[in-house]
Short mmCIF file of C-alpha atoms in Angstrom, two decimals:
data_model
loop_
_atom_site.label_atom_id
_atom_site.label_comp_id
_atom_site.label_asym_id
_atom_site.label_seq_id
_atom_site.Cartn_x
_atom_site.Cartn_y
_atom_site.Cartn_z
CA UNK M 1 0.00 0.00 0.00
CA UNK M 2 1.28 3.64 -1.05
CA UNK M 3 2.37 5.53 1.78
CA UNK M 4 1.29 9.17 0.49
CA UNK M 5 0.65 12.63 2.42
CA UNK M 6 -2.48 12.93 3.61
CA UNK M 7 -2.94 16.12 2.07
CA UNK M 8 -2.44 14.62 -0.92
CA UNK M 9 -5.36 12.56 -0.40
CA UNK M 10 -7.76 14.57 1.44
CA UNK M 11 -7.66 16.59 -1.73
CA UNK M 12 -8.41 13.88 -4.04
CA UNK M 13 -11.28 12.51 -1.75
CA UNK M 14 -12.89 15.26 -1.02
CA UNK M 15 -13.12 15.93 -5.05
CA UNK M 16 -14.16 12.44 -6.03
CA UNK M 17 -16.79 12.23 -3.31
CA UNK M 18 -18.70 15.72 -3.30
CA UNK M 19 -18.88 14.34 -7.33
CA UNK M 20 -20.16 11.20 -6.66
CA UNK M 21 -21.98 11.20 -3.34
CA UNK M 22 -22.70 14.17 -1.75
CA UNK M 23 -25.33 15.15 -4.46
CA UNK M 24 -27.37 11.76 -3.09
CA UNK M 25 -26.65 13.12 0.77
CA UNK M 26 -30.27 12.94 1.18
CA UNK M 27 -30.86 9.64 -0.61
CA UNK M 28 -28.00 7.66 1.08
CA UNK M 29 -28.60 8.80 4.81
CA UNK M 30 -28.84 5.93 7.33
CA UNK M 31 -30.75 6.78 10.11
CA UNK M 32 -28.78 6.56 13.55
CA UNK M 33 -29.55 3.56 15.62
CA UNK M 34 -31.80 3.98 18.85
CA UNK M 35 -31.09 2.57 22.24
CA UNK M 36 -32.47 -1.26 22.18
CA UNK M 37 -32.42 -2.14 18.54
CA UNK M 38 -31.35 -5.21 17.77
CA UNK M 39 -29.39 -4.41 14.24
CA UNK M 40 -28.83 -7.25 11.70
CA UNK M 41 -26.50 -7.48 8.78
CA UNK M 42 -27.14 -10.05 6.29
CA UNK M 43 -24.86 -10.66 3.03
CA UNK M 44 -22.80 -13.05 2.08
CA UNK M 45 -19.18 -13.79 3.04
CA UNK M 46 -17.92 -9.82 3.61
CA UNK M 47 -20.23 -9.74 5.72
CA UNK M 48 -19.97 -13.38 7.25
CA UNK M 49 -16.14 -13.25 7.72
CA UNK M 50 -15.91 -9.79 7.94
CA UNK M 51 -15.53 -6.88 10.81
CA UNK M 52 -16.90 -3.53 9.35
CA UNK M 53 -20.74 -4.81 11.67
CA UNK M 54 -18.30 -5.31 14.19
CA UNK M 55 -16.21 -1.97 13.94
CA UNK M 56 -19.70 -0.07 13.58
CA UNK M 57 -21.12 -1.86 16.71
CA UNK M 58 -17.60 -0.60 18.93
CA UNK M 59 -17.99 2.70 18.27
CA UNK M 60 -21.77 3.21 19.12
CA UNK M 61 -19.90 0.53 22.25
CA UNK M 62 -17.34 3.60 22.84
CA UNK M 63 -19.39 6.85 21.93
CA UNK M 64 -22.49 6.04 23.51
CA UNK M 65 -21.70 4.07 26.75
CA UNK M 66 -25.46 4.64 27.91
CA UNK M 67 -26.81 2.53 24.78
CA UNK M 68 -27.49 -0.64 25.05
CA UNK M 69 -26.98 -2.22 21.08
CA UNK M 70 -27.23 -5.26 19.61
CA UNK M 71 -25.62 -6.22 16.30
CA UNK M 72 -25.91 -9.24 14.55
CA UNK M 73 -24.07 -11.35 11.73
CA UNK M 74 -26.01 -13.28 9.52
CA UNK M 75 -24.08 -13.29 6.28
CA UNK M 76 -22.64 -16.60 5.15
CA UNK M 77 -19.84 -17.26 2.29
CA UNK M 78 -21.10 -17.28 -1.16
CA UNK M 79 -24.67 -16.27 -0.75
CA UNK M 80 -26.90 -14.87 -3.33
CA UNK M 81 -30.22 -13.16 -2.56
CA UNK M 82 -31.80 -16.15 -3.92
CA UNK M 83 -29.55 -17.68 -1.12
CA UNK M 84 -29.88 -15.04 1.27
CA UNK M 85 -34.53 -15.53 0.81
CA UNK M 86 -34.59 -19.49 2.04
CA UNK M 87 -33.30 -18.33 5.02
CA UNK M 88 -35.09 -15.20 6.49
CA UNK M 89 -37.25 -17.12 8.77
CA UNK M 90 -34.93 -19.36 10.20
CA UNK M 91 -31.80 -17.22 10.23
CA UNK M 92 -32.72 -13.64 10.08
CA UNK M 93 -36.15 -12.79 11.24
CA UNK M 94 -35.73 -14.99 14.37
CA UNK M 95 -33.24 -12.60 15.67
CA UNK M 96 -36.02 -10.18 15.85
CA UNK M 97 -34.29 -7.25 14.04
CA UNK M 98 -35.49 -3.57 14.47
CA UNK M 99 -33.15 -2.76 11.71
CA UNK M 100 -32.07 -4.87 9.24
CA UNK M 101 -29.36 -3.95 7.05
CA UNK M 102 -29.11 -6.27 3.93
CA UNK M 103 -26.30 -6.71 1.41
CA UNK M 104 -26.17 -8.47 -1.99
CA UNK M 105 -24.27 -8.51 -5.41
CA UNK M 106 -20.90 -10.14 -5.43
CA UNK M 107 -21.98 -13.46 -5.59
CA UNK M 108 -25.25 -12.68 -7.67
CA UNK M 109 -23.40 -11.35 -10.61
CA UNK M 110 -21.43 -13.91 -11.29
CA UNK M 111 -17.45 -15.05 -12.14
CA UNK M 112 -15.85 -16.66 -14.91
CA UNK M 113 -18.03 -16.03 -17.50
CA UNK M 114 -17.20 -12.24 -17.92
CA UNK M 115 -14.03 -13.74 -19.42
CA UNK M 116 -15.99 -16.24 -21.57
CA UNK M 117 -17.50 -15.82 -25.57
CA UNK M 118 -20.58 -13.89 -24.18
CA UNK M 119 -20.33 -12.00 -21.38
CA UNK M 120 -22.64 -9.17 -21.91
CA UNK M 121 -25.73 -12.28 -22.33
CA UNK M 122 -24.19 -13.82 -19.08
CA UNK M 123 -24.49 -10.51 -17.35
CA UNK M 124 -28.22 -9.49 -18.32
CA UNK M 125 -28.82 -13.24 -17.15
CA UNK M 126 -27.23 -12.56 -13.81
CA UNK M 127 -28.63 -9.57 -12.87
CA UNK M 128 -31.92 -10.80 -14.03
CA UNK M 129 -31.87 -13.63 -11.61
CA UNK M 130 -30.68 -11.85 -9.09
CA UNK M 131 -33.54 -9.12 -9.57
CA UNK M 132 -36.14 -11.68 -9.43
CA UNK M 133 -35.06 -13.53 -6.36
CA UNK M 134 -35.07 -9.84 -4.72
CA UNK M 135 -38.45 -9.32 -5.75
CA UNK M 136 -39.39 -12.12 -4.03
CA UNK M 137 -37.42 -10.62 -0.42
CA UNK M 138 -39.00 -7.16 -1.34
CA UNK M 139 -42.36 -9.13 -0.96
CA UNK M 140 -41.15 -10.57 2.34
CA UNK M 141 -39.78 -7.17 3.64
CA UNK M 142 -42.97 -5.29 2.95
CA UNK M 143 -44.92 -7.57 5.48
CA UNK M 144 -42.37 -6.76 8.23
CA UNK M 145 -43.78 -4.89 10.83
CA UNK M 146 -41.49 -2.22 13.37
CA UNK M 147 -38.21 -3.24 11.55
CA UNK M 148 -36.19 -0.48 9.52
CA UNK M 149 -35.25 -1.36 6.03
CA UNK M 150 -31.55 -0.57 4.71
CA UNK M 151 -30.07 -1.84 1.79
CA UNK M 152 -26.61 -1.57 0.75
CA UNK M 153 -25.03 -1.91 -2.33
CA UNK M 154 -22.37 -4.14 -2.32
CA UNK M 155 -18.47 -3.12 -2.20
CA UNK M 156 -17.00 -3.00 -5.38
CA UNK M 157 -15.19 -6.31 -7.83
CA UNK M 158 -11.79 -4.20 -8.69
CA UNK M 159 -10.72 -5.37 -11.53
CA UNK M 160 -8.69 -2.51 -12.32
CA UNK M 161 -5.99 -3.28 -9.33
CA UNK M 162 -2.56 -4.87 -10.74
CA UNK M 163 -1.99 -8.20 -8.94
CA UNK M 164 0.11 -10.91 -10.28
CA UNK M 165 -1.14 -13.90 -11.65
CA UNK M 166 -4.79 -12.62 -10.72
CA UNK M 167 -6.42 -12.03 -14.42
CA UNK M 168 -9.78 -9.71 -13.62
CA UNK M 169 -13.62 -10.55 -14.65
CA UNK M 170 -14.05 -7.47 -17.47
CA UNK M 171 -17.08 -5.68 -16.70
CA UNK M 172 -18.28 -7.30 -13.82
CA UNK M 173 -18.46 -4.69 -11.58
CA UNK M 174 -20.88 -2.84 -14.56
CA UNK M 175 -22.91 -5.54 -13.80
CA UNK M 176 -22.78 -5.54 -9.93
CA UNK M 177 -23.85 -1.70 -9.99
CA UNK M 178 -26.64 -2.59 -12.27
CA UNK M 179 -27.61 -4.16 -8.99
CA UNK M 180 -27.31 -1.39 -6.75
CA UNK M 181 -29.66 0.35 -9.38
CA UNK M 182 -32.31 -1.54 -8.64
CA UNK M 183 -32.02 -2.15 -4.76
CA UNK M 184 -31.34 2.01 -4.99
CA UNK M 185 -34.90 2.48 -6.65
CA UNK M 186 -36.75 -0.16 -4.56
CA UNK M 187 -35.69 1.72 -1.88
CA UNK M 188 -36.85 5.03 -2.97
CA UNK M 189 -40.32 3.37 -3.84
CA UNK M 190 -40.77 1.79 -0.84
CA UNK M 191 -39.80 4.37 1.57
CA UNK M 192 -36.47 2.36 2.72
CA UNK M 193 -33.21 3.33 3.20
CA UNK M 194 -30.02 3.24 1.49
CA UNK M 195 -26.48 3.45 0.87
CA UNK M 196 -24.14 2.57 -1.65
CA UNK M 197 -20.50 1.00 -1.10
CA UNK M 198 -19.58 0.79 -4.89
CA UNK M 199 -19.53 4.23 -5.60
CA UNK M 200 -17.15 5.54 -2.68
CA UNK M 201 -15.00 2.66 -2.76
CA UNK M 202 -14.68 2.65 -6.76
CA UNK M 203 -13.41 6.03 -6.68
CA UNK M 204 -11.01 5.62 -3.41
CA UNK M 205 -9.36 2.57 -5.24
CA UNK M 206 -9.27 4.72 -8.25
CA UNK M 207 -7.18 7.96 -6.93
CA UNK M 208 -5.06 5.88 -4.55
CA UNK M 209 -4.25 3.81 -8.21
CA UNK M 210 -3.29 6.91 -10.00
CA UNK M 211 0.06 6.51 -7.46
CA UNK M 212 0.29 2.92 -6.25
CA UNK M 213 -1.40 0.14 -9.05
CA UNK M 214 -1.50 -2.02 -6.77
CA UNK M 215 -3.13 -0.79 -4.13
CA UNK M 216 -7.07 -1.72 -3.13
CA UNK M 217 -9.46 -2.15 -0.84
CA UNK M 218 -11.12 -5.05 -2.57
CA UNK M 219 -8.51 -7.45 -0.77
CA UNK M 220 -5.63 -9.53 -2.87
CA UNK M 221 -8.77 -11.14 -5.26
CA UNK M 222 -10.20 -8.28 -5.66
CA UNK M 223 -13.62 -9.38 -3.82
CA UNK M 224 -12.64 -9.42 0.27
CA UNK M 225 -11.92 -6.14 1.83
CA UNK M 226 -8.90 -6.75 4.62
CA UNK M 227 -9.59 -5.26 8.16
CA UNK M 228 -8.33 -1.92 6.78
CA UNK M 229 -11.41 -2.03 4.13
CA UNK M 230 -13.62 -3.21 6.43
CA UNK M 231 -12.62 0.00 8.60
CA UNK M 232 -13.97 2.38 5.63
CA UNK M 233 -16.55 0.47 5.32
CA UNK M 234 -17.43 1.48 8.74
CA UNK M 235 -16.40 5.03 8.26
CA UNK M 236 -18.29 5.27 5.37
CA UNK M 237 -21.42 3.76 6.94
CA UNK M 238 -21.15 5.73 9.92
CA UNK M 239 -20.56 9.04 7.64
CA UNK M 240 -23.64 8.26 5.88
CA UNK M 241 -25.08 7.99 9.60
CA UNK M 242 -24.14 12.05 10.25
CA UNK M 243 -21.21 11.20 12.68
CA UNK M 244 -18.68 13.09 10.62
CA UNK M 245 -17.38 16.43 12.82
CA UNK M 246 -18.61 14.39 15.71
CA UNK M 247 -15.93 13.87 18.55
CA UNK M 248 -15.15 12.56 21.50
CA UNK M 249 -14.89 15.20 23.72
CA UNK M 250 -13.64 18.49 23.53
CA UNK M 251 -11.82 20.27 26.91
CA UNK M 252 -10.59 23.84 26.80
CA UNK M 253 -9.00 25.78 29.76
CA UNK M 254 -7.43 29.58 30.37
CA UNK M 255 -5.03 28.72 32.32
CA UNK M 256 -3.51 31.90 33.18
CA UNK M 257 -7.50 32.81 34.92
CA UNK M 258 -7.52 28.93 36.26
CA UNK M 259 -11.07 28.89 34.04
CA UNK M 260 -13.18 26.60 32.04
CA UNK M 261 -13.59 27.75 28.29
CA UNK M 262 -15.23 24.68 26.70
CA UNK M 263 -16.48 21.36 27.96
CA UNK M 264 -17.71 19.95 24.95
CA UNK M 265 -19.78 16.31 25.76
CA UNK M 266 -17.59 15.93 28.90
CA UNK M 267 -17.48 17.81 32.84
CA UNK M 268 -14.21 19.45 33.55
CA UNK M 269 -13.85 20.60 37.30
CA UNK M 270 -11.99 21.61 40.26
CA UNK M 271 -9.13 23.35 37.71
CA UNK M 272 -5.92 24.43 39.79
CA UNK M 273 -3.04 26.20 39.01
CA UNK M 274 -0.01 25.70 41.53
CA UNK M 275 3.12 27.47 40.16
CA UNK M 276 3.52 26.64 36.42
CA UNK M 277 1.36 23.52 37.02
CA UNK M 278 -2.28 22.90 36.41
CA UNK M 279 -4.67 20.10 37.27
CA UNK M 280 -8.40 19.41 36.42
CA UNK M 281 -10.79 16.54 37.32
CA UNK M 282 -11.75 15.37 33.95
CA UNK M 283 -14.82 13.23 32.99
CA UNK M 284 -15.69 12.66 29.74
CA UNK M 285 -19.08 11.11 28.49
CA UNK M 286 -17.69 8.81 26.15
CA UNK M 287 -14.51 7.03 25.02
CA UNK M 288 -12.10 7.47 22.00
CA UNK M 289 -12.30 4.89 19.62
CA UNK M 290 -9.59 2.56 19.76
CA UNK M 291 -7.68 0.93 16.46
CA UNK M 292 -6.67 -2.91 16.35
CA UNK M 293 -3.03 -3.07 15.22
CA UNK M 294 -2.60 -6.57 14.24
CA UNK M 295 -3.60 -7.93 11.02
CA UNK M 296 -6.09 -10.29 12.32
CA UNK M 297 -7.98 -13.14 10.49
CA UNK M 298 -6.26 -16.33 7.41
CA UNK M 299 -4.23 -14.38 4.57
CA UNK M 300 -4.72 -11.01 5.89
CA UNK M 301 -1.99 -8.49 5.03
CA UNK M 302 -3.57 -4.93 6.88
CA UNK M 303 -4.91 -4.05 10.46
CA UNK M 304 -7.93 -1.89 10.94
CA UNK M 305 -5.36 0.71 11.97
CA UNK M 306 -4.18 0.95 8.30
CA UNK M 307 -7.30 2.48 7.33
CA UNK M 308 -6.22 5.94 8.87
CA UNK M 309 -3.73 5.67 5.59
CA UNK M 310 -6.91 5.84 3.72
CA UNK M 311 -9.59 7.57 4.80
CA UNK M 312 -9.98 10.84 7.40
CA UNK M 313 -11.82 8.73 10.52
CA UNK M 314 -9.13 10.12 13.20
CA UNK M 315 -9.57 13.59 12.01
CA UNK M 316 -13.82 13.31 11.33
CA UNK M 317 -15.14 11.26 14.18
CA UNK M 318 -11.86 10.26 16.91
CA UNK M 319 -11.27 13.85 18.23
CA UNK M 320 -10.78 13.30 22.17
CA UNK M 321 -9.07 17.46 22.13
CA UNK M 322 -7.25 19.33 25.40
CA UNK M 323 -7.01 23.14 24.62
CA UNK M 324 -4.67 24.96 27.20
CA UNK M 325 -4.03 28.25 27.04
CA UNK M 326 -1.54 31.06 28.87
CA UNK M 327 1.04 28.33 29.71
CA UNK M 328 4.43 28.63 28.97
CA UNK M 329 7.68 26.13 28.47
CA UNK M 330 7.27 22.70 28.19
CA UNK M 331 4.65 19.99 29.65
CA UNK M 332 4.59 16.82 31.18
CA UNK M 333 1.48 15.64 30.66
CA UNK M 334 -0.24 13.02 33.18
CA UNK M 335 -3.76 11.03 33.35
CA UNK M 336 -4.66 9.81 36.52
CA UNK M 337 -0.99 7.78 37.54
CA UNK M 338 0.11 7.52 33.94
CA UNK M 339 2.61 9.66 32.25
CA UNK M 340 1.30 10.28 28.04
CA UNK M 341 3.65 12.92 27.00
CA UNK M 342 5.50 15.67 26.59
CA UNK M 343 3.94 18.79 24.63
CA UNK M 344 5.04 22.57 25.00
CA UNK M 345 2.55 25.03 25.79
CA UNK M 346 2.25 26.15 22.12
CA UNK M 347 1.23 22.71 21.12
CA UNK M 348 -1.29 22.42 23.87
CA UNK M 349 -2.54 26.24 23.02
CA UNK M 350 -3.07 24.68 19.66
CA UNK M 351 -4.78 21.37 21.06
CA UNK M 352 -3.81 18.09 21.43
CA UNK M 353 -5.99 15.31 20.28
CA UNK M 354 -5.48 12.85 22.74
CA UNK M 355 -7.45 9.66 20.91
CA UNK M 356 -3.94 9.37 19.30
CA UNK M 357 -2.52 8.70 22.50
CA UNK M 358 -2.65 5.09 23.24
CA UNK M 359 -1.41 5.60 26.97
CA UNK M 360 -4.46 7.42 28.36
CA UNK M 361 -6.34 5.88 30.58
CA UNK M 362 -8.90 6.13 28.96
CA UNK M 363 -7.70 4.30 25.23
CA UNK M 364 -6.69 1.91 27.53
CA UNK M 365 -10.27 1.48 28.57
CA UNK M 366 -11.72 1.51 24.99
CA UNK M 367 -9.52 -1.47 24.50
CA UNK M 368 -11.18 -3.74 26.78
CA UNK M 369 -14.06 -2.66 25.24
CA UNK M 370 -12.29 -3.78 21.72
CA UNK M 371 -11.02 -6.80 22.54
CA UNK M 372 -14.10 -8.17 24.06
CA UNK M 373 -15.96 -6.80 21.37
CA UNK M 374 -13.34 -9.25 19.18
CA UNK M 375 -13.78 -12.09 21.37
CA UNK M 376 -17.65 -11.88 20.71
CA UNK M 377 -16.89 -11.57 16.84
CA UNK M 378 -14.63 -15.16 16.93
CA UNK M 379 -17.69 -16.84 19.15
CA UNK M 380 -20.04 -15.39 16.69
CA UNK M 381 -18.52 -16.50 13.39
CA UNK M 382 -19.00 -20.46 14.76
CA UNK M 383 -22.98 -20.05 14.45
CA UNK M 384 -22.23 -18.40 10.78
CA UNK M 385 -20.06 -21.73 9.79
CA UNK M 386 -22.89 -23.53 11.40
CA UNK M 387 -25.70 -21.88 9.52
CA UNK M 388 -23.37 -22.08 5.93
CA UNK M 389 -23.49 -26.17 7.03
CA UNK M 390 -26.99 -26.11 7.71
CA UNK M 391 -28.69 -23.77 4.57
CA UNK M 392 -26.00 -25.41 2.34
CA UNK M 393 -25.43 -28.29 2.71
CA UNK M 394 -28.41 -29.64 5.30
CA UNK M 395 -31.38 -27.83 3.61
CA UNK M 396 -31.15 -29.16 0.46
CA UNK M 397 -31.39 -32.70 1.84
CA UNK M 398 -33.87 -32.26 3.82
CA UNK M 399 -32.17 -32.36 6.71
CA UNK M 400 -32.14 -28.61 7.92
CA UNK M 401 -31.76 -28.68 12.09
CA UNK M 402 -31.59 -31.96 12.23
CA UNK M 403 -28.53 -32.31 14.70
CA UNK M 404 -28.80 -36.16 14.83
CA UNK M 405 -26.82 -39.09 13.97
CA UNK M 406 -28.27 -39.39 10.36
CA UNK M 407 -27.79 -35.94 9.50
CA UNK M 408 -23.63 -36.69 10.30
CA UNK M 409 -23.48 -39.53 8.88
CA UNK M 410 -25.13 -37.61 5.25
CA UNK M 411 -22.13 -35.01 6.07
CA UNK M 412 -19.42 -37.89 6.61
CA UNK M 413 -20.70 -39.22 2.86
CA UNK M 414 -19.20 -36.22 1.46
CA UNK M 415 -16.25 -34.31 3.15
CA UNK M 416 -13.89 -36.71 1.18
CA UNK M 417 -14.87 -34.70 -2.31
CA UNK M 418 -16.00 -31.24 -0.53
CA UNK M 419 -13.46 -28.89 1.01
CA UNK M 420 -15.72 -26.46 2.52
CA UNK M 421 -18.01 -28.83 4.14
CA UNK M 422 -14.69 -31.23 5.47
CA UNK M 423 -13.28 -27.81 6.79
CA UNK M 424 -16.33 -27.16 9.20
CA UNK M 425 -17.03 -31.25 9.82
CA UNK M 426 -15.30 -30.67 13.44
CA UNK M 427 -17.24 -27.97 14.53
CA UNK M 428 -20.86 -29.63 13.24
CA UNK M 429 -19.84 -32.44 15.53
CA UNK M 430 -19.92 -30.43 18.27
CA UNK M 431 -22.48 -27.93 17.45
CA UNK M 432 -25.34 -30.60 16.49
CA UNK M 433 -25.55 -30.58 20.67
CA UNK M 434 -28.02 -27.68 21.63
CA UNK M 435 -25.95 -28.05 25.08
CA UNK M 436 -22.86 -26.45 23.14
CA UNK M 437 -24.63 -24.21 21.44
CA UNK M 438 -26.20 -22.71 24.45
CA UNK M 439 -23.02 -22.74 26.13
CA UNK M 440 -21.61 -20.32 23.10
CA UNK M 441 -24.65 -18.48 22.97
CA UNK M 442 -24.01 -17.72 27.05
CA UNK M 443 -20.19 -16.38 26.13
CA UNK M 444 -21.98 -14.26 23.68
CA UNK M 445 -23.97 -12.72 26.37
CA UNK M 446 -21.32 -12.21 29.14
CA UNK M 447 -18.93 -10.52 26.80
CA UNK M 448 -21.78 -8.20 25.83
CA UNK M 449 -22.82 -7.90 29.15
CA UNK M 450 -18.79 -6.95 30.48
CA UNK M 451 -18.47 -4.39 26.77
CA UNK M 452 -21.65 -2.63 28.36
CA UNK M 453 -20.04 -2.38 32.03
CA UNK M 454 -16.20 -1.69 30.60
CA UNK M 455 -17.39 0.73 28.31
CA UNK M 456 -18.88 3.31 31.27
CA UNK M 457 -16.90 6.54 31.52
CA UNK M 458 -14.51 7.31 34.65
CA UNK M 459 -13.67 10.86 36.06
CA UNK M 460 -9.84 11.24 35.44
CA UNK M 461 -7.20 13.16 37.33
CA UNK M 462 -5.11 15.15 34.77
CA UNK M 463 -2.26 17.15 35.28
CA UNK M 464 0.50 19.34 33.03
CA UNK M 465 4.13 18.95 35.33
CA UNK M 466 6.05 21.87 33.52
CA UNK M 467 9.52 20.08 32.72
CA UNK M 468 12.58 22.16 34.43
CA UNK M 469 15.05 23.89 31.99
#
């Protein structure tokens, strides 16, 4: 991935999106979610194996510690909306969404064939199918009753990235938007919401090409975002939500007059000035959002970190500022009994933004809250390998939930000749038990239970130590 100057790119994506999206602000808004809902995400393998549900969930976890959320993954690997309709009842609607957020396209428009002797028939064909299968979940959505509708279009095929030995389906992301078109209008017509992925990601992979050919966020075959795309695809979503220009917390003090000048979502009291020193009591009413550093999940090359490389999340939505003025020299700055820095006063007259300090207290706090949150995510993605076994593999035999010895010893026919099924043969054997299952299901709920506990602000002692010359 191209290393470039940020102002390099802030230039090129504020130009590419005030062209593409801002003139469908209105169309593309996503209503914030509301204490209590239960939010579900249903596509196919991004979202099955993928974090951006999760990295949307931890900051409504972080900025919002009074909300009690829900978000759930019901996307499994290789789904179609045909796919994605046989299993409403039994996989979606029984989680009892108030919002469900559904994602199609990849899988719909098809592969190979855009490479074949007639790829413009195989596209129509493709799209076609998938539009009819959709017509048949429109039908099923419109009989929902107090659930919100959002559809998204689907991230973007790149076949424009240069990877080696990696030959790209021509046209098939033509055909994918053709797709969005028409989840875009049934939307409009029925009074839904929506948002589009292609559009924003296109163009990102498109300037960021321009420098580095080989850069995307479509993942190395050009389908899979890594954790960094999944990040923009939660900065995206959450943009679209209005959280942009959103912070933290904001905490500005006149030092010189020992006095409060903003306290921006936070309380800052009991400010003293002893010598060149000053303290505050500090409590803030939510947390910064904190950024996974490791590269986390088979084959993947980025973090979610990475994405500050790409898009402008720190500087939008992760702005945790101190604002001192009338100090002079240089600062030691403390949090509670942790030292974070060293800043001189015309640094900290400017403001500091102290999400970027991975010290504080409170980061330190957000990343309980993020590594929980992960935890959840790994417990989570066993009942997506066990739904891909059972709406797969099960349902077309007539053996959907039925756990038993027969219904193994169908499975143990196969996973000789099937790859995919012999990869998730151990875990069947032990999920078939509704024992284990509800055992999972119960580490679900505790680490959601200890994110909404961890996640609770705490009033911080801060102090600026002026360093000796």
């Amino acid at each position: 991935m191209g290393n470039y100057s940020r102002k390099i790119f802030f230039a090129g994506f504020v130009v590419l999106l005030s062209l593409g999206t801002a003139v469908r602000t209105v169309a593309q808004q996503i209503s914030p979610f509301k204490d209590g809902d239960r939010v579900v995400f249903l596509g196919n393998s991004i979202t099955d194996g993928g974090h951006y549900h999760a990295y949307i969930w931890l900051y409504y976890l972080t900025r919002f510690p009074e909300m009690k959320l829900k978000v759930f993954n019901a996307g499994i690997g290789g789904d179609r909306v045909v796919d994605m309709l046989r299993r409403l009842d039994g996989d979606v609607f029984s989680k009892q969404p108030t919002v469900l957020i559904t994602t199609f396209g990849m899988n719909d428009s098809g592969y190979f064939e855009y490479n074949g002797d007639q790829p413009e028939i195989f596209a129509d064909t493709k799209v076609k199918e998938s539009y009819d299968g959709y017509k048949e979940m429109e039908k099923r959505y419109k009989g929902l009753v107090d659930t919100r509708l959002v559809l998204l279009g689907s991230t973007p095929y790149d076949e424009n990235v240069v990877i080696k030995d990696n030959k790209p389906f021509k046209n098939k992301n033509k055909a994918m938007k053709r797709i969005v078109d028409f989840q875009r209008e049934s939307a409009k017509s029925n009074g839904w919401e929506f948002y589009d992925f292609n559009q924003p990601i296109s163009a990102i992979n498109a300037n960021f090409q321009q420098k580095d050919p080989s850069f995307t966020i479509s993942g190395s075959d050009r389908v899979h975002p890594d954790n960094n795309g999944h990040m923009v695809m939660a900065y995206l979503f959450l943009k679209a939500q209005g959280f942009a220009g959103q912070g933290v917390a904001t905490v500005g003090i006149d030092a010189s007059n020992q006095r409060v000048t903003e306290a921006k979502n936070c309380t800052v009291e009991n400010v003293k000035k002893a010598g060149n020193n000053l303290s505050f009591d500090y409590l803030a009413a939510a947390l910064p959002y904190p950024m996974d550093t490791v590269a986390r999940g088979w084959g993947a090359k980025y973090s979610q970190h990475d994405a500050v490389n790409i898009v402008p999340f720190m500087d939008e939505m992760n702005q945790e500022i101190l604002q001192v003025k009338g100090l002079k020299g240089t600062y030691t700055l403390w949090i509670d009994d942790q030292e974070i820095g060293v800043w001189s006063a015309a640094d900290l007259d400017k403001g500091i933004n102290l999400a970027n300090q991975t010290r504080t207290p409170q980061y330190q706090q957000a990343l309980k809250v993020m590594f929980l949150n992960e935890e959840r995510w790994e417990i989570e993605r066993r009942f997506r390998d066990l739904a891909w076994v059972q709406y797969n593999f099960f349902l077309p035999k007539g053996l959907l939930n039925a756990d038993n010895r027969k219904a193994i010893e169908v499975m143990d026919q196969h996973v000789a000749t099937d790859g995919w099924l012999r990869a998730k043969r151990d875990l069947y054997a032990k999920a078939m038990y509704p024992e284990v299952r509800a055992a999972w299901q119960s580490q679900i709920d505790d680490l959601q239970q200890r994110m909404n506990e961890v996640n609770q602000p705490v009033k911080r002692s801060v102090r600026l130590v002026q360093l000796k010359k």
